[in-house]
Short mmCIF file of C-alpha atoms in Angstrom, two decimals:
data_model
loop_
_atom_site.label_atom_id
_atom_site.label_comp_id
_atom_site.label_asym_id
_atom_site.label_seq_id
_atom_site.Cartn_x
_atom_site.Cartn_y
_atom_site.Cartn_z
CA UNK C 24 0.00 0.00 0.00
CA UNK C 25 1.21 3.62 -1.07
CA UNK C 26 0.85 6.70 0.43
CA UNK C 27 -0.57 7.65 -3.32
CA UNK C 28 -3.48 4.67 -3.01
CA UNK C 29 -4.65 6.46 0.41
CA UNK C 30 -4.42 9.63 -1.28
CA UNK C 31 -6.76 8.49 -4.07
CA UNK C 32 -8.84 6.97 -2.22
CA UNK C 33 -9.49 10.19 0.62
CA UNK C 34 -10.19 12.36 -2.61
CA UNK C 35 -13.28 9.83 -4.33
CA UNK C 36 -14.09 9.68 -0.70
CA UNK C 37 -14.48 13.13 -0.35
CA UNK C 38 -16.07 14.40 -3.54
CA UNK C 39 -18.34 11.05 -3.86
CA UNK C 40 -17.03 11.20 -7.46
CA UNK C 41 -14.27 9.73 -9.62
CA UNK C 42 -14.23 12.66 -12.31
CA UNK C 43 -14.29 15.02 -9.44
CA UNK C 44 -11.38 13.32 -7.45
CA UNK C 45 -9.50 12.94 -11.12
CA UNK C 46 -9.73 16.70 -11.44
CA UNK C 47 -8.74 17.73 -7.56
CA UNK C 48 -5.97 15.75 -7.96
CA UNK C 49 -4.61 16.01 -11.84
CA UNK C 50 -4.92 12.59 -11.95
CA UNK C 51 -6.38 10.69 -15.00
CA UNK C 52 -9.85 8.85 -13.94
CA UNK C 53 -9.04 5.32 -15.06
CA UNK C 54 -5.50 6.01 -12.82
CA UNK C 55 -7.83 6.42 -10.12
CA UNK C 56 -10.13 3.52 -10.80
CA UNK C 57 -7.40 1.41 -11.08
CA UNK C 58 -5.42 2.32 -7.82
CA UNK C 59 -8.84 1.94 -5.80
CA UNK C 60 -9.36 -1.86 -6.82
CA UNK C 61 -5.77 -2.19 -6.33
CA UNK C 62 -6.54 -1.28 -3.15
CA UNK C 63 -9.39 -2.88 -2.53
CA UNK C 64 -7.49 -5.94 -3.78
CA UNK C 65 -4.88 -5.58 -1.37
CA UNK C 66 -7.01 -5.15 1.82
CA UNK C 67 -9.96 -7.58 0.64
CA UNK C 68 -12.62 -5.55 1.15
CA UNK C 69 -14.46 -3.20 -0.79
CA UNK C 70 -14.47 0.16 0.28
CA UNK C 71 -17.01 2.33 -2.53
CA UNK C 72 -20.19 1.01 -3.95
CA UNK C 73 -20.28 2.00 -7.15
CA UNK C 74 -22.95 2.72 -10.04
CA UNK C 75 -22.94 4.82 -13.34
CA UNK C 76 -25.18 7.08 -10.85
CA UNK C 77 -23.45 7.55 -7.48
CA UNK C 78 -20.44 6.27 -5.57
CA UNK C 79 -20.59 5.61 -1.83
CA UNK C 80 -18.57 4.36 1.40
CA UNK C 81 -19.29 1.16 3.12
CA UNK C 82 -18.94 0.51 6.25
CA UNK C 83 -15.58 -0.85 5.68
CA UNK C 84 -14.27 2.33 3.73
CA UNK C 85 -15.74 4.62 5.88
CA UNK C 86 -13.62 2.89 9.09
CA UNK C 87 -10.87 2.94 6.72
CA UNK C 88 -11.14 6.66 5.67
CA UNK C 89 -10.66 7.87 8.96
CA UNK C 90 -7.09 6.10 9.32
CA UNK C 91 -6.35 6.87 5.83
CA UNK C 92 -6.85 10.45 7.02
CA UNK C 93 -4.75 10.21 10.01
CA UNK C 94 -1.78 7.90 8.24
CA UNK C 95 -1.64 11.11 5.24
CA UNK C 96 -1.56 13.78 8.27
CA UNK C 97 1.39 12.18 9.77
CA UNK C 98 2.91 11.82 6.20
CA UNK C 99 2.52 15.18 5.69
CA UNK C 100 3.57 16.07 9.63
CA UNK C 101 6.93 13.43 9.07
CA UNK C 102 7.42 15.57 5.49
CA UNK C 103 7.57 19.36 7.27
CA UNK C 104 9.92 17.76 10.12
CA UNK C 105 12.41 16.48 7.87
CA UNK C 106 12.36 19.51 5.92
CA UNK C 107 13.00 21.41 9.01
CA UNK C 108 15.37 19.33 10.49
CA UNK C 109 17.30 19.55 6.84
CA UNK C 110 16.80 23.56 7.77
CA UNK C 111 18.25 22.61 11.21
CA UNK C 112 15.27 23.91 12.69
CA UNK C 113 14.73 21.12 15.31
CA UNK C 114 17.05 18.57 16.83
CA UNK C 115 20.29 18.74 18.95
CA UNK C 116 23.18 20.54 18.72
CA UNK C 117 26.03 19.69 20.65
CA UNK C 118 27.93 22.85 21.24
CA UNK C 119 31.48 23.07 23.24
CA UNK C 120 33.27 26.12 24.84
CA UNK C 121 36.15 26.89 26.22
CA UNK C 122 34.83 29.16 29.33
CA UNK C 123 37.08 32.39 29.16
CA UNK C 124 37.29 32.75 24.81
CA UNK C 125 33.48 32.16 25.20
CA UNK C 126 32.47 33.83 28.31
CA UNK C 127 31.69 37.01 26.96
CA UNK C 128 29.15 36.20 23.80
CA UNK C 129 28.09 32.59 24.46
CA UNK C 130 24.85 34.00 26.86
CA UNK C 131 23.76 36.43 23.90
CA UNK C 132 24.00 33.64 21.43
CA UNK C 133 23.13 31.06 23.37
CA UNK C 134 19.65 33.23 23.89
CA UNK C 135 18.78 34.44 20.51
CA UNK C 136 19.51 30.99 18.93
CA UNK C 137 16.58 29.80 21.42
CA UNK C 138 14.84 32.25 20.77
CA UNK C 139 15.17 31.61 16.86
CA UNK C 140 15.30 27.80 17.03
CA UNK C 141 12.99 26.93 20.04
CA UNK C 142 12.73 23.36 18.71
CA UNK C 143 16.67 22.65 18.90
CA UNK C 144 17.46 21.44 21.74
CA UNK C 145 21.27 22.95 22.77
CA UNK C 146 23.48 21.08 24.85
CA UNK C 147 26.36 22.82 26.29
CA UNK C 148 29.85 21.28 27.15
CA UNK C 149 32.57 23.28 29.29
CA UNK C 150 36.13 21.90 27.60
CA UNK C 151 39.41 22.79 26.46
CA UNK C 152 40.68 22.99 23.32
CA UNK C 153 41.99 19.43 23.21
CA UNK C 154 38.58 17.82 24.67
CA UNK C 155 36.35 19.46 22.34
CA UNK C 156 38.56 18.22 19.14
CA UNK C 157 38.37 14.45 20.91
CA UNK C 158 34.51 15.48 20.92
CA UNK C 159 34.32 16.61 17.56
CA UNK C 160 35.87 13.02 16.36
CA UNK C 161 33.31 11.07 18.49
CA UNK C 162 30.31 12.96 16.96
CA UNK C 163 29.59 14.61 20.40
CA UNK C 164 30.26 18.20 19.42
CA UNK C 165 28.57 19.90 16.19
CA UNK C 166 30.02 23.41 17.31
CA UNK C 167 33.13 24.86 19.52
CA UNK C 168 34.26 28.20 20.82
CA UNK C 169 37.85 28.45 21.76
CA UNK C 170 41.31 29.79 21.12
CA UNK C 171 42.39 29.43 17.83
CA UNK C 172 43.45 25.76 16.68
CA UNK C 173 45.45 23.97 14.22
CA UNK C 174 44.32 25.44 10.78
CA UNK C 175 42.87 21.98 9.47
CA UNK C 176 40.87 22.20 12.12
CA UNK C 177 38.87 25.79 12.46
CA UNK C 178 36.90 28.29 10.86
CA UNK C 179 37.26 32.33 11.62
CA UNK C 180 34.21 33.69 13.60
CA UNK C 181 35.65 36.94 14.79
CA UNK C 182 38.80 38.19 14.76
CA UNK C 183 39.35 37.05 18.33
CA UNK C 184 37.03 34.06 18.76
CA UNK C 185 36.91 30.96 16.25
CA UNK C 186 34.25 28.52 15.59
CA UNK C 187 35.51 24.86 15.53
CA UNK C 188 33.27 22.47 13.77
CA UNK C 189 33.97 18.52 12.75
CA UNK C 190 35.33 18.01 9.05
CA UNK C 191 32.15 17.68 6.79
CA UNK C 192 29.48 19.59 9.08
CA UNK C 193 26.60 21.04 7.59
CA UNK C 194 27.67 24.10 9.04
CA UNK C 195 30.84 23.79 7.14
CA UNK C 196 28.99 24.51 4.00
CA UNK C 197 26.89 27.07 4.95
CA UNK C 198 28.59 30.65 2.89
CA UNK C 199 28.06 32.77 5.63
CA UNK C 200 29.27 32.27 9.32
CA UNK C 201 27.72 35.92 10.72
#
């Protein structure tokens, strides 16, 4: 069963009518016809009554309308948290400082980023230089303030302060770091 069956089959549901449904959803009719007794196939039941006249749910299709409904609202809920995860709009972000190079900014950022991103959850890691690069290797870390490091291993934030992220980081390819 597809995602597009359940899809077809909420939209006949809804109008009462194939050509209707076809039309909604820039479908061709027979495309339709055939998905529905595919699915009707698949879950051995029928789920319209059909005439030249009128289409209707049965009992069966009306149960299953309801968690067709719900199953395509989570598809579409599952869909808009990717994309905002992609965004890095929600999730965790593992973020390391080094207490006196990050002292003086990290409360600012640290409260406009929630403010921003109220869905990613931040965790925050006191460590020196040395730990937060054994961090970064593990996968524990996704951002650093510190003293400079090692050139292979940092970004310029300021002219002071540098950003350390792991090699490959989505940050890493973002153009801007302001």
């Amino acid at each position: 069963m597809e995602l597009r069956h359940l899809r077809y089959f909420a939209a006949v549901a809804q109008y009462l009518n194939y050509s209707e449904a076809s039309r909604r959803l820039h479908v061709a009719q027979p495309a339709i016809s055939q998905t529905i007794l595919d699915l009707e196939d698949e879950l051995s039941v029928r789920l319209l009554l059909r005439t030249k006249r009128m289409v209707q749910l049965t009992a069966a299709g009306a149960a299953f309308l309801r968690e067709a409904h719900e199953i395509l609202r989570r598809a579409n809920e599952a869909q808009r948290l990717a994309q905002r995860a992609a965004r890095g709009e929600v999730g965790v972000l593992g973020i390391g400082f080094f207490g006196t190079a990050a002292a003086p900014i990290l409360p600012g950022l640290v409260q406009g980023f929630r403010r921003r991103f109220p869905d990613v959850e931040l965790h925050l890691y006191e460590m020196n230089p040395d730990q937060q690069l054994a961090a970064f290797d593990d996968g524990r870390l996704d951002l650093a303030f510190s003293r400079p490091l090692p050139a292979d291993r940092r970004s310029e934030f300021e002219e002071e302060l540098v950003y350390n992220r792991p090699p490959g980081h989505c940050i890493a390819r973002s153009t801007s770091t302001r």
